[in-house]
Amino acid sequence: MNRRDMLKLSSYVVAAASAPAVVASAEAPGAAGGSIARWDFVEIDLPGPSSGNPYIDIEVSATFRYQHRAIHVNGFYDGEGSYKIRFMPDEVGAWNWTTASNAQALDGKTGTFECVAQAAGNRGPVEVRDSFHFGYADGTPFVECGTTCYAWAFQAEQTQRETIQTLTTSPFNKLRMCLFPKWYQYNRSEPPMYPFPRSGDVNDYSRFTPAYFQHLDHLILELRGIGVQADLILFHPYDKWGYQSMPPEVDDRYLRYVIARFSAFRNVWWSLANEFDLLKSKTNADWDRYARIVEEFDPSSHLRSIHYSRSPYDYSRGWCTHAGIQDSHMDRAAGWRIDWRKPVVFDECRYEGDIASRWGSLSGDGMTRRFWLTAAQGTYCGHGETYIWPDNILWWSHGGVLHGTSPKKIAFLRKLLEETIAVGPGPIGFTSIGEDPYGARRSNNSVLFYYFDDQQPAVQNYNLPEGKTYTAEYVDTIALTRTPLPGEYTGKVEVKLPGTPWGSLCFREKGVA
Amino acid sequence: MNRRDMLKLSSYVVAAASAPAVVASAEAPGAAGGSIARWDFVEIDLPGPSSGNPYIDIEVSATFRYQHRAIHVNGFYDGEGSYKIRFMPDEVGAWNWTTASNAQALDGKTGTFECVAQAAGNRGPVEVRDSFHFGYADGTPFVECGTTCYAWAFQAEQTQRETIQTLTTSPFNKLRMCLFPKWYQYNRSEPPMYPFPRSGDVNDYSRFTPAYFQHLDHLILELRGIGVQADLILFHPYDKWGYQSMPPEVDDRYLRYVIARFSAFRNVWWSLANEFDLLKSKTNADWDRYARIVEEFDPSSHLRSIHYSRSPYDYSRGWCTHAGIQDSHMDRAAGWRIDWRKPVVFDECRYEGDIASRWGSLSGDGMTRRFWLTAAQGTYCGHGETYIWPDNILWWSHGGVLHGTSPKKIAFLRKLLEETIAVGPGPIGFTSIGEDPYGARRSNNSVLFYYFDDQQPAVQNYNLPEGKTYTAEYVDTIALTRTPLPGEYTGKVEVKLPGTPWGSLCFREKGVA
C-alpha cells in the first residue's frame, strides 16, 4: 500500500466513522470498498499543523475531477490538527482528487474513489424545476412543505431528539434553522456552546469552535437521514452576542467556513438571513457580497434565498434561486410568480398558535388555508407553531412536539398534491390561472386544481381543455375528505358542488394522472 | 282666500295626497295647517301646458327663501299638465317661495309655509361626519350597513312588498338600487314600464314616462318610511334597451329630471354608476359632467359616489363625498382612508350565496368577516345575497326575502357599534391604528375596538391611553356572544382571551361610553 492509497483509505474510514449514525446506517457506502454513493459525501481528513491560527493561516482545498470536469472545493479546519475537505459527487463513475494548500503537509495529496448509484431514499439535492417548482436531482418532484425550528440546535438534547422524532411523522420536508444562537422572546438562554471562542462578553472572531459546528453537522445529517431539507439561516437579528454585527472579514470567513462544512450535505439550502432588513448594521452591499460568496464557494450550488421583515426583497435578483418571503397576503402569490419567474415560497406567513404577537396567533384552519391558497396559485407555504406550552418550548423556535391542528391538514394537502398535480415523471409545472377561485394546472393540462377558500358555490362551470376527458374529485379541506364525483367530464361542463366553504376541486385526465 | 293662498293650499294638499301612505302616516304634517316638518318635503303642484313637449319646451323652478338664504330648485313635468317642484326644508321657521318659468301659467307663483320640528324617527338626511363617517342631520350617528336589491323596482308587486317587509327587520339601513331596468344573468325579463316611451326597440328619449318615475317616487318613500337610505344608481351597464349609451343631452336631461324628482327625499344618496368602467361608450369627461350636474342641481347636496368594476376610481376627486368601492381586499381599507380622507364604503365585496360566479358564492361567515374587517378599520361594508332560489328570485337584484346566515351576525355587529364606538352625541370618529389585529378607536379614546380575524391569541397586551379607566368586553363574532371581562383596565394591561379565532375585544371608558 503506497502513501496515496493510505490517504485515500483513511479519508473514507474517517468519513464513515465521523458521519452520524443516521447517515451511516442509511447509506454508509463502502468505506472499505473505496466507493461512495452519488449525492452522499466524501470527506478527506488530513492531519496538518495545529500551531498558530489554522483558521486564518492555513488554506486547504481540493480539486475533484470526473472525466472533463474539475470542481474546486475548499476545506476547513476542524480542530486538533484535523483538516477536512468534503464533497458531494453527483455523477456515477470514477473520480479523483488533488489537494492544494499553503501548508506542505496538506498540499498535493491525491486520491480516487468510485461513485456508485444511490440507494433508495437518496434522491439527491433539491433543485428548481420548471421555473416555479422544485424537484430532487433524481427527477422526483419535491412538493415543498416547510416548517421552522429556528433555534432547535441550541436546545436540550432531549428536545432535539424529540424534534427529529416529530419531523419523522410530520408533513414537513424542509426546516428553517439558524446557524447562530437566538435571543428573542421565549428565547432567553445562553447556548451550550458559542460559534467563536468567547470569554465573558468578548468573542474571538479569529477562530471557530469546532464542537459547535460538529454539532450542526450532526443535526443537518440527522435531517438528511429523515429526508428533511435544512434551510440554513446564515444571519439573523435575534442576537445578544454580537453575531449580527461582526466585522466584514469575519462575516466572510464565517460564510466560507460554513459553506465548506455543510455544502457537501445534499439537504442543505442557504437562506442569507431571517428578516435581513432588521440587521441594521448591514448594507445592501453587504448582502450582495454574502450572496456572491455563497454562489462562489458552494460547489454543489444549493438553493439560495433571503427572508425579510418589512422591506420586501427584490427576488428577481440573479443570485437567488427562489423567493423566500414573509407576507400574509397570500393572494399576491400568483403575481409574484409572474414578476420573478421563480418558485415563490412563503417561508413565513404567521404561525399557528395563541401567543400575544399577531405573527404567532393564527388559528389552525387559518394556517391550513394559507397552504391551500399558495398551492392553488402554484406557489408554496411555510408552517410554524407558537402555542404557549409548559417550559416555554414552542415548536416555532425550539422544536420538540407539535400541538396544533394544521399539520394533519397540511399532510392531507401534500399527499393530494403529490398524487395529482405534482405526480411524476413528466412536467410538474403549475400554471396559475391568475384569478380566483384560485386555480392551478399542470402545464400539459393533465390536472386542473381549484380552491374555493371562503366561497361556497353550489355549481361551477368549466370549459375543459380540448380533446381531454377528465375525472373529478371534490375535496373538503377541513373535514379532510376526498369524494370522487360521478361520471366523466369533457368540454363545457357544469359541476354540482356541496355549497359549503373551504372546498377544492381536482380534475384529472383519464388514464394519465 | 286670494290666489296666492289657494296655490299654497293646493300644493300642500297635493303633496300630502300624492305622497305614499307610509310618508303620510309616518309624519304627514299639517297639509291643512300649511306647515311641513323639517326634512320632510313640500311639493308645489302647478297646472300648466300639456301640449307640445313639456319635458323639453317648459322650464319651471322655484326659489325657496328662509331668512337670508335663497335656494334655487328645479321642477319637473309629471304628465297630464302637472308641473311639480319639490323641496326639503332644513330649517325650522317661516319659508316662502316664488316660481319662475318660460310658461306664463307657471311663472311668478308664490307661497309661504312654516317648517316645524321633525317628528321622532325623522333624523334628516345622512351627511359625512368626522371626515370618515356618517351621521344624520339631527346629530345621530349613522352606522352605514348597506345591502343591494339592484332591480327590485322592476319585480312583481308582491316581491316589492316582501322586500320592504324584509328590510324592516333586517340590519340594513342603505339599499343600492338602479333607476334603469336591468338585463343580466338571473335578470332576463322586460320591465313592466320603460323610463322613456318605447315603441318596439325604439326609445323616445324626448319624453319621460311619468308613471315609471312615480313608481320610483313611491319605492324611495317606502324606504324613507322604514328608515332605509336609497342609494340610487344613475347609470349601469346591464342593459339591453339602450340606456347605457344614450345621447349626452339625454343623459343630462335624465339626470336633471331624477334630481328634480328625488332630491327632496331625505333618504336619497346618488351613485353615478354601478361598475362605471363597464359602460364602454362613456368617457371620463362624461362622468365628470354627470358629477357636475348632480352637484349643481341637487339643492339638498345628498351624498355622492361612484362604483367601479376593474378600474378603481380616484375617490380623492372633489365631487364625491365618500368612496363607494368594489373590492374584496378588505385589508386595503385603512390605507384608503388615509389616501382619500373620506368615508370608505365597500359597496361591493362579493355576496353571500352559492351561485357559480365568484362574486356571488361567499359563505355567510365570509360575508360577516368582511363587515368586521371594515368596521375595525373605521370603514364600512356592503352586503348582498345570491342564493339560488326557486323562481330565480335572488335578493342581490330582486329583493324578496333573505336566506343567508350573515344578516343576523351583521345585525349583532351593527348593534355593538351603535352601542360602543358610534355612541352619540359627541365625536364618532374612528381612528384606525393602522395595523392588525385590526383596531379602531374613538377619537377621544373612550372606546378601543379590536378584531382578531383568524388569529386566536390566548393573551394580548395593551398600553391603554393615559388617565383613563376601561371596562372590557370579549365578543365572539360567530357565536354572537358578548362577555364582559372581569375587573377594570388602566395603563399597561395583559388581557386573557379564549384563544379561539373570530374574536373581538372592546374597551370602553368607565362612565363614558
PDB file of N, CA, C and O in Angstrom, chain A residues 10-55:
ATOM      1  N   SER A  10      -7.756   6.202   4.474  1.00  0.00           N
ATOM      2  CA  SER A  10      -8.020   6.872   5.756  1.00  0.00           C
ATOM      3  C   SER A  10      -9.153   7.869   5.615  1.00  0.00           C
ATOM      4  O   SER A  10      -9.985   8.017   6.493  1.00  0.00           O
ATOM      5  N   SER A  11      -9.188   8.541   4.489  1.00  0.00           N
ATOM      6  CA  SER A  11     -10.241   9.545   4.345  1.00  0.00           C
ATOM      7  C   SER A  11     -11.613   8.900   4.386  1.00  0.00           C
ATOM      8  O   SER A  11     -12.530   9.400   5.002  1.00  0.00           O
ATOM      9  N   TYR A  12     -11.750   7.753   3.744  1.00  0.00           N
ATOM     10  CA  TYR A  12     -13.064   7.108   3.766  1.00  0.00           C
ATOM     11  C   TYR A  12     -13.379   6.561   5.133  1.00  0.00           C
ATOM     12  O   TYR A  12     -14.508   6.666   5.602  1.00  0.00           O
ATOM     13  N   VAL A  13     -12.400   5.983   5.742  1.00  0.00           N
ATOM     14  CA  VAL A  13     -12.641   5.442   7.084  1.00  0.00           C
ATOM     15  C   VAL A  13     -13.093   6.561   7.992  1.00  0.00           C
ATOM     16  O   VAL A  13     -14.082   6.455   8.694  1.00  0.00           O
ATOM     17  N   VAL A  14     -12.382   7.659   7.928  1.00  0.00           N
ATOM     18  CA  VAL A  14     -12.740   8.781   8.784  1.00  0.00           C
ATOM     19  C   VAL A  14     -14.127   9.312   8.427  1.00  0.00           C
ATOM     20  O   VAL A  14     -14.952   9.573   9.278  1.00  0.00           O
ATOM     21  N   ALA A  15     -14.373   9.415   7.133  1.00  0.00           N
ATOM     22  CA  ALA A  15     -15.679   9.918   6.713  1.00  0.00           C
ATOM     23  C   ALA A  15     -16.788   9.059   7.278  1.00  0.00           C
ATOM     24  O   ALA A  15     -17.762   9.549   7.836  1.00  0.00           O
ATOM     25  N   ALA A  16     -16.621   7.758   7.156  1.00  0.00           N
ATOM     26  CA  ALA A  16     -17.653   6.862   7.648  1.00  0.00           C
ATOM     27  C   ALA A  16     -17.765   6.940   9.158  1.00  0.00           C
ATOM     28  O   ALA A  16     -18.846   6.969   9.729  1.00  0.00           O
ATOM     29  N   ALA A  17     -16.632   7.003   9.818  1.00  0.00           N
ATOM     30  CA  ALA A  17     -16.658   6.988  11.281  1.00  0.00           C
ATOM     31  C   ALA A  17     -17.210   8.290  11.842  1.00  0.00           C
ATOM     32  O   ALA A  17     -17.906   8.292  12.848  1.00  0.00           O
ATOM     33  N   SER A  18     -16.908   9.398  11.195  1.00  0.00           N
ATOM     34  CA  SER A  18     -17.341  10.674  11.744  1.00  0.00           C
ATOM     35  C   SER A  18     -18.778  11.007  11.374  1.00  0.00           C
ATOM     36  O   SER A  18     -19.401  11.840  11.993  1.00  0.00           O
ATOM     37  N   ALA A  19     -19.283  10.339  10.352  1.00  0.00           N
ATOM     38  CA  ALA A  19     -20.661  10.628   9.950  1.00  0.00           C
ATOM     39  C   ALA A  19     -21.611  10.130  11.021  1.00  0.00           C
ATOM     40  O   ALA A  19     -21.365   9.101  11.635  1.00  0.00           O
ATOM     41  N   PRO A  20     -22.675  10.849  11.301  1.00  0.00           N
ATOM     42  CA  PRO A  20     -23.603  10.442  12.351  1.00  0.00           C
ATOM     43  C   PRO A  20     -24.253   9.110  12.025  1.00  0.00           C
ATOM     44  O   PRO A  20     -24.295   8.685  10.865  1.00  0.00           O
ATOM     45  N   ALA A  21     -24.809   8.542  13.049  1.00  0.00           N
ATOM     46  CA  ALA A  21     -25.385   7.205  12.936  1.00  0.00           C
ATOM     47  C   ALA A  21     -26.415   7.112  11.822  1.00  0.00           C
ATOM     48  O   ALA A  21     -26.451   6.148  11.067  1.00  0.00           O
ATOM     49  N   VAL A  22     -27.252   8.134  11.714  1.00  0.00           N
ATOM     50  CA  VAL A  22     -28.317   8.068  10.711  1.00  0.00           C
ATOM     51  C   VAL A  22     -27.741   7.874   9.316  1.00  0.00           C
ATOM     52  O   VAL A  22     -28.191   7.030   8.553  1.00  0.00           O
ATOM     53  N   VAL A  23     -26.742   8.658   9.021  1.00  0.00           N
ATOM     54  CA  VAL A  23     -26.133   8.564   7.700  1.00  0.00           C
ATOM     55  C   VAL A  23     -25.494   7.199   7.509  1.00  0.00           C
ATOM     56  O   VAL A  23     -25.697   6.530   6.503  1.00  0.00           O
ATOM     57  N   ALA A  24     -24.757   6.802   8.516  1.00  0.00           N
ATOM     58  CA  ALA A  24     -24.030   5.543   8.402  1.00  0.00           C
ATOM     59  C   ALA A  24     -24.993   4.397   8.161  1.00  0.00           C
ATOM     60  O   ALA A  24     -24.787   3.574   7.274  1.00  0.00           O
ATOM     61  N   SER A  25     -26.081   4.387   8.899  1.00  0.00           N
ATOM     62  CA  SER A  25     -26.973   3.239   8.754  1.00  0.00           C
ATOM     63  C   SER A  25     -27.799   3.347   7.480  1.00  0.00           C
ATOM     64  O   SER A  25     -28.134   2.357   6.867  1.00  0.00           O
ATOM     65  N   ALA A  26     -28.096   4.560   7.085  1.00  0.00           N
ATOM     66  CA  ALA A  26     -28.958   4.722   5.917  1.00  0.00           C
ATOM     67  C   ALA A  26     -28.243   4.349   4.631  1.00  0.00           C
ATOM     68  O   ALA A  26     -28.822   3.736   3.744  1.00  0.00           O
ATOM     69  N   GLU A  27     -27.010   4.754   4.508  1.00  0.00           N
ATOM     70  CA  GLU A  27     -26.396   4.564   3.203  1.00  0.00           C
ATOM     71  C   GLU A  27     -24.917   4.213   3.269  1.00  0.00           C
ATOM     72  O   GLU A  27     -24.409   3.595   2.347  1.00  0.00           O
ATOM     73  N   ALA A  28     -24.289   4.664   4.377  1.00  0.00           N
ATOM     74  CA  ALA A  28     -22.850   4.484   4.552  1.00  0.00           C
ATOM     75  C   ALA A  28     -22.219   3.547   3.551  1.00  0.00           C
ATOM     76  O   ALA A  28     -22.082   2.364   3.782  1.00  0.00           O
ATOM     77  N   PRO A  29     -21.860   4.082   2.426  1.00  0.00           N
ATOM     78  CA  PRO A  29     -21.327   3.238   1.376  1.00  0.00           C
ATOM     79  C   PRO A  29     -19.905   2.850   1.718  1.00  0.00           C
ATOM     80  O   PRO A  29     -19.223   3.530   2.476  1.00  0.00           O
ATOM     81  N   GLY A  30     -19.527   1.802   1.151  1.00  0.00           N
ATOM     82  CA  GLY A  30     -18.273   1.128   1.396  1.00  0.00           C
ATOM     83  C   GLY A  30     -17.063   1.971   1.728  1.00  0.00           C
ATOM     84  O   GLY A  30     -16.327   2.383   0.835  1.00  0.00           O
ATOM     85  N   ALA A  31     -16.865   2.204   2.967  1.00  0.00           N
ATOM     86  CA  ALA A  31     -15.591   2.799   3.340  1.00  0.00           C
ATOM     87  C   ALA A  31     -14.481   1.838   2.919  1.00  0.00           C
ATOM     88  O   ALA A  31     -13.467   2.235   2.353  1.00  0.00           O
ATOM     89  N   ALA A  32     -14.745   0.579   3.164  1.00  0.00           N
ATOM     90  CA  ALA A  32     -13.741  -0.434   2.826  1.00  0.00           C
ATOM     91  C   ALA A  32     -13.526  -0.512   1.319  1.00  0.00           C
ATOM     92  O   ALA A  32     -12.402  -0.579   0.839  1.00  0.00           O
ATOM     93  N   GLY A  33     -14.624  -0.414   0.560  1.00  0.00           N
ATOM     94  CA  GLY A  33     -14.523  -0.614  -0.876  1.00  0.00           C
ATOM     95  C   GLY A  33     -14.036   0.606  -1.641  1.00  0.00           C
ATOM     96  O   GLY A  33     -13.892   0.558  -2.847  1.00  0.00           O
ATOM     97  N   GLY A  34     -13.852   1.752  -0.948  1.00  0.00           N
ATOM     98  CA  GLY A  34     -13.401   2.941  -1.640  1.00  0.00           C
ATOM     99  C   GLY A  34     -14.449   3.478  -2.590  1.00  0.00           C
ATOM    100  O   GLY A  34     -14.133   4.085  -3.599  1.00  0.00           O
ATOM    101  N   SER A  35     -15.704   3.247  -2.260  1.00  0.00           N
ATOM    102  CA  SER A  35     -16.741   3.799  -3.126  1.00  0.00           C
ATOM    103  C   SER A  35     -17.694   4.636  -2.283  1.00  0.00           C
ATOM    104  O   SER A  35     -17.781   4.477  -1.073  1.00  0.00           O
ATOM    105  N   ILE A  36     -18.405   5.553  -2.972  1.00  0.00           N
ATOM    106  CA  ILE A  36     -19.319   6.461  -2.282  1.00  0.00           C
ATOM    107  C   ILE A  36     -20.567   6.564  -3.145  1.00  0.00           C
ATOM    108  O   ILE A  36     -20.493   6.524  -4.375  1.00  0.00           O
ATOM    109  N   ALA A  37     -21.717   6.640  -2.477  1.00  0.00           N
ATOM    110  CA  ALA A  37     -22.959   6.760  -3.248  1.00  0.00           C
ATOM    111  C   ALA A  37     -23.086   8.172  -3.812  1.00  0.00           C
ATOM    112  O   ALA A  37     -22.658   9.144  -3.190  1.00  0.00           O
ATOM    113  N   ARG A  38     -23.642   8.227  -4.969  1.00  0.00           N
ATOM    114  CA  ARG A  38     -23.986   9.520  -5.570  1.00  0.00           C
ATOM    115  C   ARG A  38     -24.809  10.337  -4.559  1.00  0.00           C
ATOM    116  O   ARG A  38     -25.711   9.805  -3.915  1.00  0.00           O
ATOM    117  N   TRP A  39     -24.487  11.597  -4.443  1.00  0.00           N
ATOM    118  CA  TRP A  39     -25.171  12.546  -3.541  1.00  0.00           C
ATOM    119  C   TRP A  39     -24.947  12.275  -2.058  1.00  0.00           C
ATOM    120  O   TRP A  39     -25.541  12.928  -1.213  1.00  0.00           O
ATOM    121  N   ASP A  40     -24.126  11.251  -1.738  1.00  0.00           N
ATOM    122  CA  ASP A  40     -23.581  11.172  -0.390  1.00  0.00           C
ATOM    123  C   ASP A  40     -22.344  12.078  -0.414  1.00  0.00           C
ATOM    124  O   ASP A  40     -22.161  12.836  -1.371  1.00  0.00           O
ATOM    125  N   PHE A  41     -21.501  12.015   0.589  1.00  0.00           N
ATOM    126  CA  PHE A  41     -20.325  12.875   0.502  1.00  0.00           C
ATOM    127  C   PHE A  41     -19.067  12.130   0.917  1.00  0.00           C
ATOM    128  O   PHE A  41     -19.106  11.230   1.737  1.00  0.00           O
ATOM    129  N   VAL A  42     -17.977  12.526   0.282  1.00  0.00           N
ATOM    130  CA  VAL A  42     -16.661  12.062   0.731  1.00  0.00           C
ATOM    131  C   VAL A  42     -16.082  13.137   1.637  1.00  0.00           C
ATOM    132  O   VAL A  42     -16.398  14.322   1.493  1.00  0.00           O
ATOM    133  N   GLU A  43     -15.271  12.710   2.564  1.00  0.00           N
ATOM    134  CA  GLU A  43     -14.623  13.648   3.471  1.00  0.00           C
ATOM    135  C   GLU A  43     -13.144  13.276   3.535  1.00  0.00           C
ATOM    136  O   GLU A  43     -12.795  12.192   4.012  1.00  0.00           O
ATOM    137  N   ILE A  44     -12.332  14.141   3.001  1.00  0.00           N
ATOM    138  CA  ILE A  44     -10.883  13.934   3.078  1.00  0.00           C
ATOM    139  C   ILE A  44     -10.419  14.538   4.383  1.00  0.00           C
ATOM    140  O   ILE A  44     -10.644  15.731   4.625  1.00  0.00           O
ATOM    141  N   ASP A  45      -9.833  13.708   5.226  1.00  0.00           N
ATOM    142  CA  ASP A  45      -9.396  14.184   6.549  1.00  0.00           C
ATOM    143  C   ASP A  45      -7.875  14.100   6.591  1.00  0.00           C
ATOM    144  O   ASP A  45      -7.315  13.014   6.589  1.00  0.00           O
ATOM    145  N   LEU A  46      -7.244  15.273   6.598  1.00  0.00           N
ATOM    146  CA  LEU A  46      -5.783  15.316   6.522  1.00  0.00           C
ATOM    147  C   LEU A  46      -5.209  15.859   7.812  1.00  0.00           C
ATOM    148  O   LEU A  46      -5.691  16.880   8.308  1.00  0.00           O
ATOM    149  N   PRO A  47      -4.192  15.219   8.345  1.00  0.00           N
ATOM    150  CA  PRO A  47      -3.522  15.804   9.502  1.00  0.00           C
ATOM    151  C   PRO A  47      -2.635  16.959   9.057  1.00  0.00           C
ATOM    152  O   PRO A  47      -2.062  16.924   7.969  1.00  0.00           O
ATOM    153  N   GLY A  48      -2.607  18.007   9.867  1.00  0.00           N
ATOM    154  CA  GLY A  48      -1.818  19.176   9.494  1.00  0.00           C
ATOM    155  C   GLY A  48      -1.442  19.976  10.718  1.00  0.00           C
ATOM    156  O   GLY A  48      -1.684  19.544  11.855  1.00  0.00           O
ATOM    157  N   PRO A  49      -0.916  21.144  10.501  1.00  0.00           N
ATOM    158  CA  PRO A  49      -0.401  21.954  11.608  1.00  0.00           C
ATOM    159  C   PRO A  49      -1.516  22.388  12.557  1.00  0.00           C
ATOM    160  O   PRO A  49      -2.612  22.727  12.112  1.00  0.00           O
ATOM    161  N   SER A  50      -1.265  22.361  13.838  1.00  0.00           N
ATOM    162  CA  SER A  50      -2.226  22.848  14.825  1.00  0.00           C
ATOM    163  C   SER A  50      -1.685  24.065  15.565  1.00  0.00           C
ATOM    164  O   SER A  50      -2.370  24.620  16.415  1.00  0.00           O
ATOM    165  N   SER A  51      -0.509  24.469  15.216  1.00  0.00           N
ATOM    166  CA  SER A  51       0.054  25.660  15.859  1.00  0.00           C
ATOM    167  C   SER A  51      -0.392  26.909  15.113  1.00  0.00           C
ATOM    168  O   SER A  51      -0.978  26.824  14.035  1.00  0.00           O
ATOM    169  N   GLY A  52      -0.108  28.071  15.713  1.00  0.00           N
ATOM    170  CA  GLY A  52      -0.553  29.326  15.083  1.00  0.00           C
ATOM    171  C   GLY A  52      -2.068  29.385  15.078  1.00  0.00           C
ATOM    172  O   GLY A  52      -2.733  28.865  15.976  1.00  0.00           O
ATOM    173  N   ASN A  53      -2.622  30.022  14.051  1.00  0.00           N
ATOM    174  CA  ASN A  53      -4.088  30.049  13.915  1.00  0.00           C
ATOM    175  C   ASN A  53      -4.465  29.378  12.607  1.00  0.00           C
ATOM    176  O   ASN A  53      -4.521  30.015  11.554  1.00  0.00           O
ATOM    177  N   PRO A  54      -4.725  28.087  12.665  1.00  0.00           N
ATOM    178  CA  PRO A  54      -5.007  27.358  11.425  1.00  0.00           C
ATOM    179  C   PRO A  54      -6.207  27.914  10.664  1.00  0.00           C
ATOM    180  O   PRO A  54      -6.282  27.772   9.442  1.00  0.00           O
ATOM    181  N   TYR A  55      -7.165  28.526  11.366  1.00  0.00           N
ATOM    182  CA  TYR A  55      -8.368  29.044  10.699  1.00  0.00           C
ATOM    183  C   TYR A  55      -8.039  30.166   9.730  1.00  0.00           C
ATOM    184  O   TYR A  55      -8.725  30.383   8.748  1.00  0.00           O
TER     185      TYR A  55
END
